[in-house]
Amino acid sequence: MTSVFQGRSLLAEKDFTRGEIEYLIDFSIHLKDLKKRGIAHRYLEGKNIALLFEKNSTRTRAAFTVAANDLGASPEYLGKNDIQLGKKESVEDTAKVLGSMFDGIEFRGFSQEVVEGLAKYSGVPVWNGLTDEWHPTQMIADFMTIKENFGYLEGINLVYVGDGRNNMANSLLVTGAILGVNVCICAPEELFPTQEVVDYANKFAKESGSKLLITADVEKGVKGANVLYTDVWVSMGEEDKFEERVNLLKPYQINMDMIKKTGTKDDELIVLHCLPAFHDTETEYGKMVEKDFGITEMEITDEAFRSKYGRQFEEAENRMHSIKAIMAATLGNLFIPYVK
Ligand code: CP
Ligand code: NVA
């Protein structure tokens, strides 16, 4: 009997049911436990995994590499300048070649169409390691981290503050809506999510009972938050937008004042960030922003980042356990009982 996951690609969260996403979260928690106890889980022995990266990455690349090794598979990194994709060879041709040699393909890049094309033509599972539109593998780690901290997901209030139309905002809004998590996107109107994304989220929210709110009002938005989430103000590929974003997003910075504004009890609030984060001037961009705009912290202050609320490094570790679950479920020929 093959499971509902066998041979599937993970391109966008909207293609998966609530039960399937919940299964992947719980399987990630299980695999984390096996790893901590030193119990082998080599479900992909002998498989070969291609890791395609058009954009930079620390966590996603490291997570796919370690997860593949732990599962007994061999990962191969194929960076933007290493292969012919895009410059000399089409997505279709590249997909056919890679699919004839590799058993699974991860792709991180700009266009959602490319990752969809790889899935269409390769004949093997393709995992979206981030595009301009979605970051689905991050979602399994994020909601896993929330579940580990609170013990449940339904009814949790997640508030995302910052650039409301980037991949992270899109993915959190839609995944939260699927899972019955209440999601508020708190952003300036210029950076509200597109109608298309809001429509997807509303459709899922109707089924799950999740309450959604898109607002520019910080006081209203953050009130009652259990999870305060933010992301960089300028995503990869938008590096000419620092001035615009600094001006628009300053009021949406996570700081201790915003944490106070939630009004949430201490043990009912956590702060998440997919990372990398600009919480000090220890980076080239951090220094550039200090010089050009006179601020030493962007989307989150160093104090809030290092506070007792911060769970961003647990979240980062969970990228590895969750990517392992995604690869094992879709490629591992595992016995998985019926999942709705
Ligand atoms: N969160 C995340 O995707 O990190 P990387 O860009 O380092 O992979
Ligand atoms: N929105 C960010 C996410 C990084 C993990 C970006 O696309 O750069």
Coordinates of C-alpha atoms and ligand atoms in Angstrom, one line a residue:
M1 CA 0.0 0.0 0.0
T2 CA 1.5 3.4 -0.9
S3 CA 0.8 6.4 1.4
V4 CA -0.8 9.6 0.4
F5 CA 2.6 11.2 0.4
Q6 CA 4.5 8.7 -1.7
G7 CA 6.0 10.4 -4.8
R8 CA 4.5 13.8 -4.0
S9 CA 6.2 17.1 -4.4
L10 CA 6.0 19.9 -1.8
L11 CA 5.6 23.1 -3.9
A12 CA 3.1 25.2 -1.9
E13 CA 1.2 24.6 1.3
K14 CA -2.2 25.0 -0.4
D15 CA -1.7 21.6 -2.2
F16 CA -1.7 19.8 1.2
T17 CA -4.7 19.1 3.5
R18 CA -4.8 20.0 7.1
G19 CA -4.4 16.3 8.1
E20 CA -1.3 16.0 5.8
I21 CA 0.4 19.0 7.2
E22 CA -0.4 17.9 10.8
Y23 CA 1.1 14.5 10.0
L24 CA 4.3 16.1 8.7
I25 CA 4.6 18.2 11.9
D26 CA 4.1 15.2 14.1
F27 CA 6.4 13.1 12.1
S28 CA 9.1 15.8 12.4
I29 CA 8.7 15.8 16.2
H30 CA 9.1 12.0 16.1
L31 CA 12.2 12.1 13.9
K32 CA 13.7 14.8 16.3
D33 CA 13.2 12.4 19.2
L34 CA 14.8 9.5 17.3
K35 CA 17.8 11.7 16.4
K36 CA 18.2 12.9 20.1
R37 CA 18.1 9.2 21.3
G38 CA 20.6 8.1 18.7
I39 CA 18.1 5.7 16.9
A40 CA 18.9 5.3 13.2
H41 CA 16.2 6.2 10.7
R42 CA 17.8 5.5 7.3
Y43 CA 14.6 5.4 5.3
L44 CA 16.3 6.7 2.1
E45 CA 19.3 4.4 2.0
G46 CA 20.9 4.5 -1.5
K47 CA 18.9 7.5 -2.8
N48 CA 20.5 10.6 -4.4
I49 CA 19.2 14.1 -3.7
A50 CA 19.9 17.1 -5.9
L51 CA 20.0 20.5 -4.0
L52 CA 19.5 23.4 -6.5
F53 CA 20.2 26.9 -5.1
E54 CA 19.8 30.1 -7.2
K55 CA 19.6 32.1 -4.0
N56 CA 21.9 31.9 -0.9
S57 CA 21.0 29.8 2.1
T58 CA 22.5 28.7 5.4
R59 CA 19.6 26.8 7.1
T60 CA 17.8 25.2 4.2
R61 CA 21.0 24.0 2.6
A62 CA 22.4 22.7 5.9
A63 CA 19.1 21.1 6.8
F64 CA 18.7 19.3 3.5
T65 CA 22.3 18.1 3.6
V66 CA 22.2 16.7 7.2
A67 CA 18.7 15.3 6.8
A68 CA 19.7 13.5 3.6
N69 CA 22.8 12.0 5.3
D70 CA 20.8 11.0 8.4
L71 CA 18.3 9.2 6.1
G72 CA 21.1 7.3 4.3
A73 CA 20.8 9.4 1.1
S74 CA 23.5 11.2 -0.7
P75 CA 22.9 15.0 -1.2
E76 CA 24.7 16.9 -4.0
Y77 CA 24.8 20.7 -4.0
L78 CA 24.3 22.3 -7.4
G79 CA 24.7 26.1 -7.1
K80 CA 23.5 28.7 -9.5
N81 CA 26.9 29.1 -11.2
D82 CA 27.6 25.3 -11.3
I83 CA 24.9 24.2 -13.7
Q84 CA 23.4 25.2 -17.1
L85 CA 19.9 25.8 -15.8
G86 CA 18.5 29.1 -17.1
K87 CA 21.6 30.2 -19.0
K88 CA 22.1 27.3 -21.5
E89 CA 19.4 24.8 -20.6
S90 CA 15.6 25.1 -20.1
V91 CA 13.8 24.0 -16.9
E92 CA 12.2 21.1 -18.9
D93 CA 15.5 19.7 -20.2
T94 CA 17.2 20.2 -16.8
A95 CA 14.4 18.5 -15.0
K96 CA 14.4 15.5 -17.4
V97 CA 18.2 15.0 -16.9
L98 CA 18.2 15.5 -13.1
G99 CA 15.1 13.3 -12.7
S100 CA 16.9 10.4 -14.6
M101 CA 19.8 10.5 -12.1
F102 CA 18.4 11.8 -8.8
D103 CA 15.6 10.4 -6.7
G104 CA 14.5 13.8 -5.4
I105 CA 15.2 17.5 -6.1
E106 CA 15.2 20.5 -3.8
F107 CA 15.0 23.9 -5.5
R108 CA 15.5 27.4 -4.0
G109 CA 15.1 30.3 -6.3
F110 CA 13.1 33.2 -7.6
S111 CA 10.2 31.8 -9.7
Q112 CA 7.5 29.5 -8.5
E113 CA 7.0 28.5 -12.1
V114 CA 10.5 27.0 -12.1
V115 CA 10.0 24.8 -9.1
E116 CA 6.6 23.7 -10.7
G117 CA 8.3 23.0 -14.0
L118 CA 10.9 20.8 -12.2
A119 CA 8.2 18.8 -10.6
K120 CA 6.2 18.5 -13.9
Y121 CA 9.1 17.2 -16.0
S122 CA 11.5 15.4 -13.6
G123 CA 9.2 12.6 -12.5
V124 CA 10.6 12.7 -9.0
P125 CA 9.5 14.5 -5.8
V126 CA 10.5 18.2 -5.9
W127 CA 10.7 20.2 -2.6
N128 CA 10.4 24.0 -2.7
G129 CA 13.2 25.4 -0.6
L130 CA 11.9 28.9 -1.0
T131 CA 10.7 31.0 -4.0
D132 CA 9.5 34.6 -4.2
E133 CA 6.0 33.3 -3.4
W134 CA 6.2 30.5 -0.8
H135 CA 8.5 28.9 1.8
P136 CA 6.6 25.6 2.5
T137 CA 9.4 23.6 4.2
Q138 CA 9.8 26.5 6.7
M139 CA 6.2 26.1 7.6
I140 CA 6.5 22.6 8.9
A141 CA 9.4 23.7 11.1
D142 CA 7.5 26.8 12.3
F143 CA 4.3 25.1 13.3
M144 CA 6.3 22.3 14.8
T145 CA 8.1 24.8 17.0
I146 CA 4.7 26.3 18.0
K147 CA 3.3 22.9 18.8
E148 CA 6.4 22.0 20.9
N149 CA 6.0 25.2 22.9
F150 CA 2.2 25.2 23.4
G151 CA 1.3 21.6 22.9
Y152 CA -1.4 22.4 20.4
L153 CA -2.0 24.6 17.3
E154 CA -5.8 25.2 16.9
G155 CA -6.7 28.6 18.3
I156 CA -3.2 29.9 18.7
N157 CA -2.9 33.6 17.8
L158 CA 0.0 34.2 15.4
V159 CA 0.8 37.8 14.5
Y160 CA 3.3 38.5 11.7
V161 CA 4.7 42.0 11.6
G162 CA 6.7 43.4 8.7
D163 CA 6.7 42.9 5.0
G164 CA 3.2 41.4 4.5
R165 CA 3.6 40.4 0.9
N166 CA 6.7 38.3 0.9
N167 CA 7.1 34.5 0.8
M168 CA 7.0 34.2 4.6
A169 CA 3.8 36.3 5.1
N170 CA 2.1 34.4 2.3
S171 CA 3.1 31.0 3.7
L172 CA 2.2 31.8 7.3
L173 CA -1.2 33.2 6.3
V174 CA -2.2 30.2 4.2
T175 CA -0.7 27.5 6.5
G176 CA -2.2 29.1 9.6
A177 CA -5.6 29.2 7.9
I178 CA -5.3 25.5 6.9
L179 CA -4.3 24.5 10.5
G180 CA -7.0 26.5 12.4
V181 CA -4.4 29.0 13.7
N182 CA -5.6 32.6 13.9
V183 CA -3.3 34.7 11.8
C184 CA -2.9 38.5 11.7
I185 CA -0.7 40.1 9.1
C186 CA 0.2 43.5 10.5
A187 CA 1.9 45.6 7.8
P188 CA 1.7 49.0 6.2
E189 CA -1.0 49.0 3.5
E190 CA 1.6 49.3 0.7
L191 CA 2.8 45.8 1.8
F192 CA -0.5 44.0 2.3
P193 CA -0.7 40.5 0.9
T194 CA -2.1 40.2 -2.6
Q195 CA -5.8 39.4 -3.1
E196 CA -4.9 36.0 -4.5
V197 CA -3.1 34.9 -1.3
V198 CA -5.9 36.4 0.9
D199 CA -8.5 34.4 -1.2
Y200 CA -6.6 31.1 -0.7
A201 CA -6.4 31.9 3.1
N202 CA -10.0 32.8 3.4
K203 CA -11.1 29.6 1.7
F204 CA -9.1 27.5 4.1
A205 CA -10.1 29.6 7.1
K206 CA -13.8 28.9 6.3
E207 CA -13.1 25.2 6.7
S208 CA -10.8 25.3 9.8
G209 CA -12.5 28.1 11.7
S210 CA -9.2 30.1 11.8
K211 CA -9.8 33.9 12.2
L212 CA -7.7 36.1 9.8
L213 CA -7.0 39.8 10.1
I214 CA -4.9 42.0 7.8
T215 CA -4.3 45.4 9.4
A216 CA -1.9 48.3 9.4
D217 CA -2.8 49.1 13.1
V218 CA 0.0 47.8 15.3
E219 CA -1.9 48.1 18.6
K220 CA -4.9 46.2 17.3
G221 CA -2.8 43.7 15.4
V222 CA -0.5 42.5 18.1
K223 CA -3.1 42.4 20.9
G224 CA -3.5 38.9 22.3
A225 CA -0.6 37.4 20.3
N226 CA 0.8 34.0 21.3
V227 CA 3.4 34.1 18.5
L228 CA 5.0 37.3 17.4
Y229 CA 6.7 36.6 14.1
T230 CA 8.8 38.7 11.8
D231 CA 11.1 38.4 8.8
V232 CA 13.7 40.6 7.0
W233 CA 12.3 43.9 5.7
V234 CA 14.1 43.3 2.4
S235 CA 14.0 39.8 0.9
M236 CA 16.6 38.2 -1.4
G237 CA 16.4 39.8 -4.8
E238 CA 15.0 43.1 -3.6
E239 CA 18.3 44.6 -2.3
D240 CA 17.5 48.0 -3.9
K241 CA 14.5 48.5 -1.6
F242 CA 16.3 49.2 1.8
E243 CA 15.3 52.9 1.9
E244 CA 11.6 52.3 1.1
R245 CA 11.3 49.5 3.6
V246 CA 13.2 51.1 6.5
N247 CA 10.8 54.1 6.1
L248 CA 7.7 52.0 5.8
L249 CA 8.5 49.3 8.4
K250 CA 10.1 51.1 11.4
P251 CA 6.7 51.1 13.3
Y252 CA 6.5 47.3 12.7
Q253 CA 9.8 46.4 14.5
I254 CA 9.5 43.7 17.2
N255 CA 10.8 45.4 20.4
M256 CA 10.1 45.2 24.1
D257 CA 7.4 47.9 23.7
M258 CA 5.6 45.8 21.1
I259 CA 5.9 42.7 23.3
K260 CA 4.3 44.6 26.1
K261 CA 1.5 45.8 23.7
T262 CA 0.4 42.2 23.2
G263 CA -0.9 42.1 26.7
T264 CA -0.2 38.3 26.7
K265 CA 1.0 36.5 29.8
D266 CA 4.7 35.7 29.8
D267 CA 4.4 32.0 29.4
E268 CA 1.8 32.3 26.6
L269 CA 4.0 34.3 24.2
I270 CA 7.0 33.4 22.0
V271 CA 8.9 35.2 19.3
L272 CA 9.8 33.5 16.0
H273 CA 12.0 34.6 13.1
C274 CA 12.8 32.4 10.1
L275 CA 16.3 33.9 10.1
P276 CA 18.7 35.4 9.0
A277 CA 17.8 38.4 11.2
F278 CA 19.0 42.0 11.3
H279 CA 19.1 42.6 15.1
D280 CA 22.5 44.3 15.3
T281 CA 25.2 45.7 13.1
E282 CA 27.3 42.5 12.9
T283 CA 26.6 42.1 9.2
E284 CA 27.5 44.0 6.0
Y285 CA 23.9 45.0 5.5
G286 CA 23.5 45.9 9.1
K287 CA 26.5 48.3 8.8
M288 CA 25.2 49.7 5.6
V289 CA 21.8 50.5 7.1
E290 CA 23.4 52.1 10.1
K291 CA 25.5 54.3 7.9
D292 CA 22.7 55.2 5.4
F293 CA 19.7 55.4 7.7
G294 CA 21.0 55.8 11.3
I295 CA 19.4 52.6 12.7
T296 CA 21.3 49.7 14.3
E297 CA 18.4 47.2 14.4
M298 CA 15.8 46.5 11.7
E299 CA 12.9 44.0 12.0
I300 CA 13.7 43.0 15.6
T301 CA 15.8 44.6 18.4
D302 CA 18.7 42.8 19.8
E303 CA 17.0 42.9 23.2
A304 CA 13.8 41.2 21.9
F305 CA 15.9 38.7 19.9
R306 CA 17.8 37.7 23.0
S307 CA 14.9 37.9 25.3
K308 CA 13.2 34.9 27.0
Y309 CA 10.5 35.0 24.3
G310 CA 12.9 34.2 21.4
R311 CA 12.6 30.7 20.0
Q312 CA 14.3 31.4 16.7
F313 CA 17.2 29.0 17.2
E314 CA 14.9 26.1 18.2
E315 CA 13.0 27.0 15.0
A316 CA 16.2 26.9 13.0
E317 CA 17.1 23.4 14.3
N318 CA 13.6 22.2 13.5
R319 CA 14.3 23.0 9.8
M320 CA 16.4 19.9 9.8
H321 CA 14.0 17.6 11.5
S322 CA 11.1 18.8 9.4
I323 CA 12.9 18.6 6.1
K324 CA 13.8 15.1 7.0
A325 CA 10.2 14.3 7.6
I326 CA 9.2 15.8 4.3
M327 CA 11.8 13.9 2.3
A328 CA 11.1 10.6 4.1
A329 CA 7.4 10.8 3.8
T330 CA 7.4 11.6 0.0
L331 CA 10.3 9.4 -1.0
G332 CA 10.7 6.7 1.7
N333 CA 8.0 4.2 0.8
L334 CA 7.0 4.3 4.5
F335 CA 3.9 2.7 5.9
I336 CA 1.7 5.7 6.8
P337 CA -1.8 4.9 7.9
Y338 CA -4.7 6.8 6.3
V339 CA -4.3 10.6 6.6
K340 CA -7.2 12.8 5.7
Ligands
CP1 N1 15.1 30.5 7.0 C1 15.8 30.1 5.9 O1 15.3 29.7 4.9 O2 17.2 30.3 6.1 P1 18.2 30.2 4.9 O3 18.0 31.4 4.0 O4 19.6 30.4 5.6 O5 18.1 28.9 4.2
NVA2 N1 11.7 36.6 3.0 C1 13.1 36.1 3.1 C2 13.1 34.8 3.7 C3 14.4 34.2 4.0 C4 14.4 32.9 4.6 C5 13.7 36.1 1.8 O1 13.1 35.7 0.8 O2 14.9 36.6 1.6

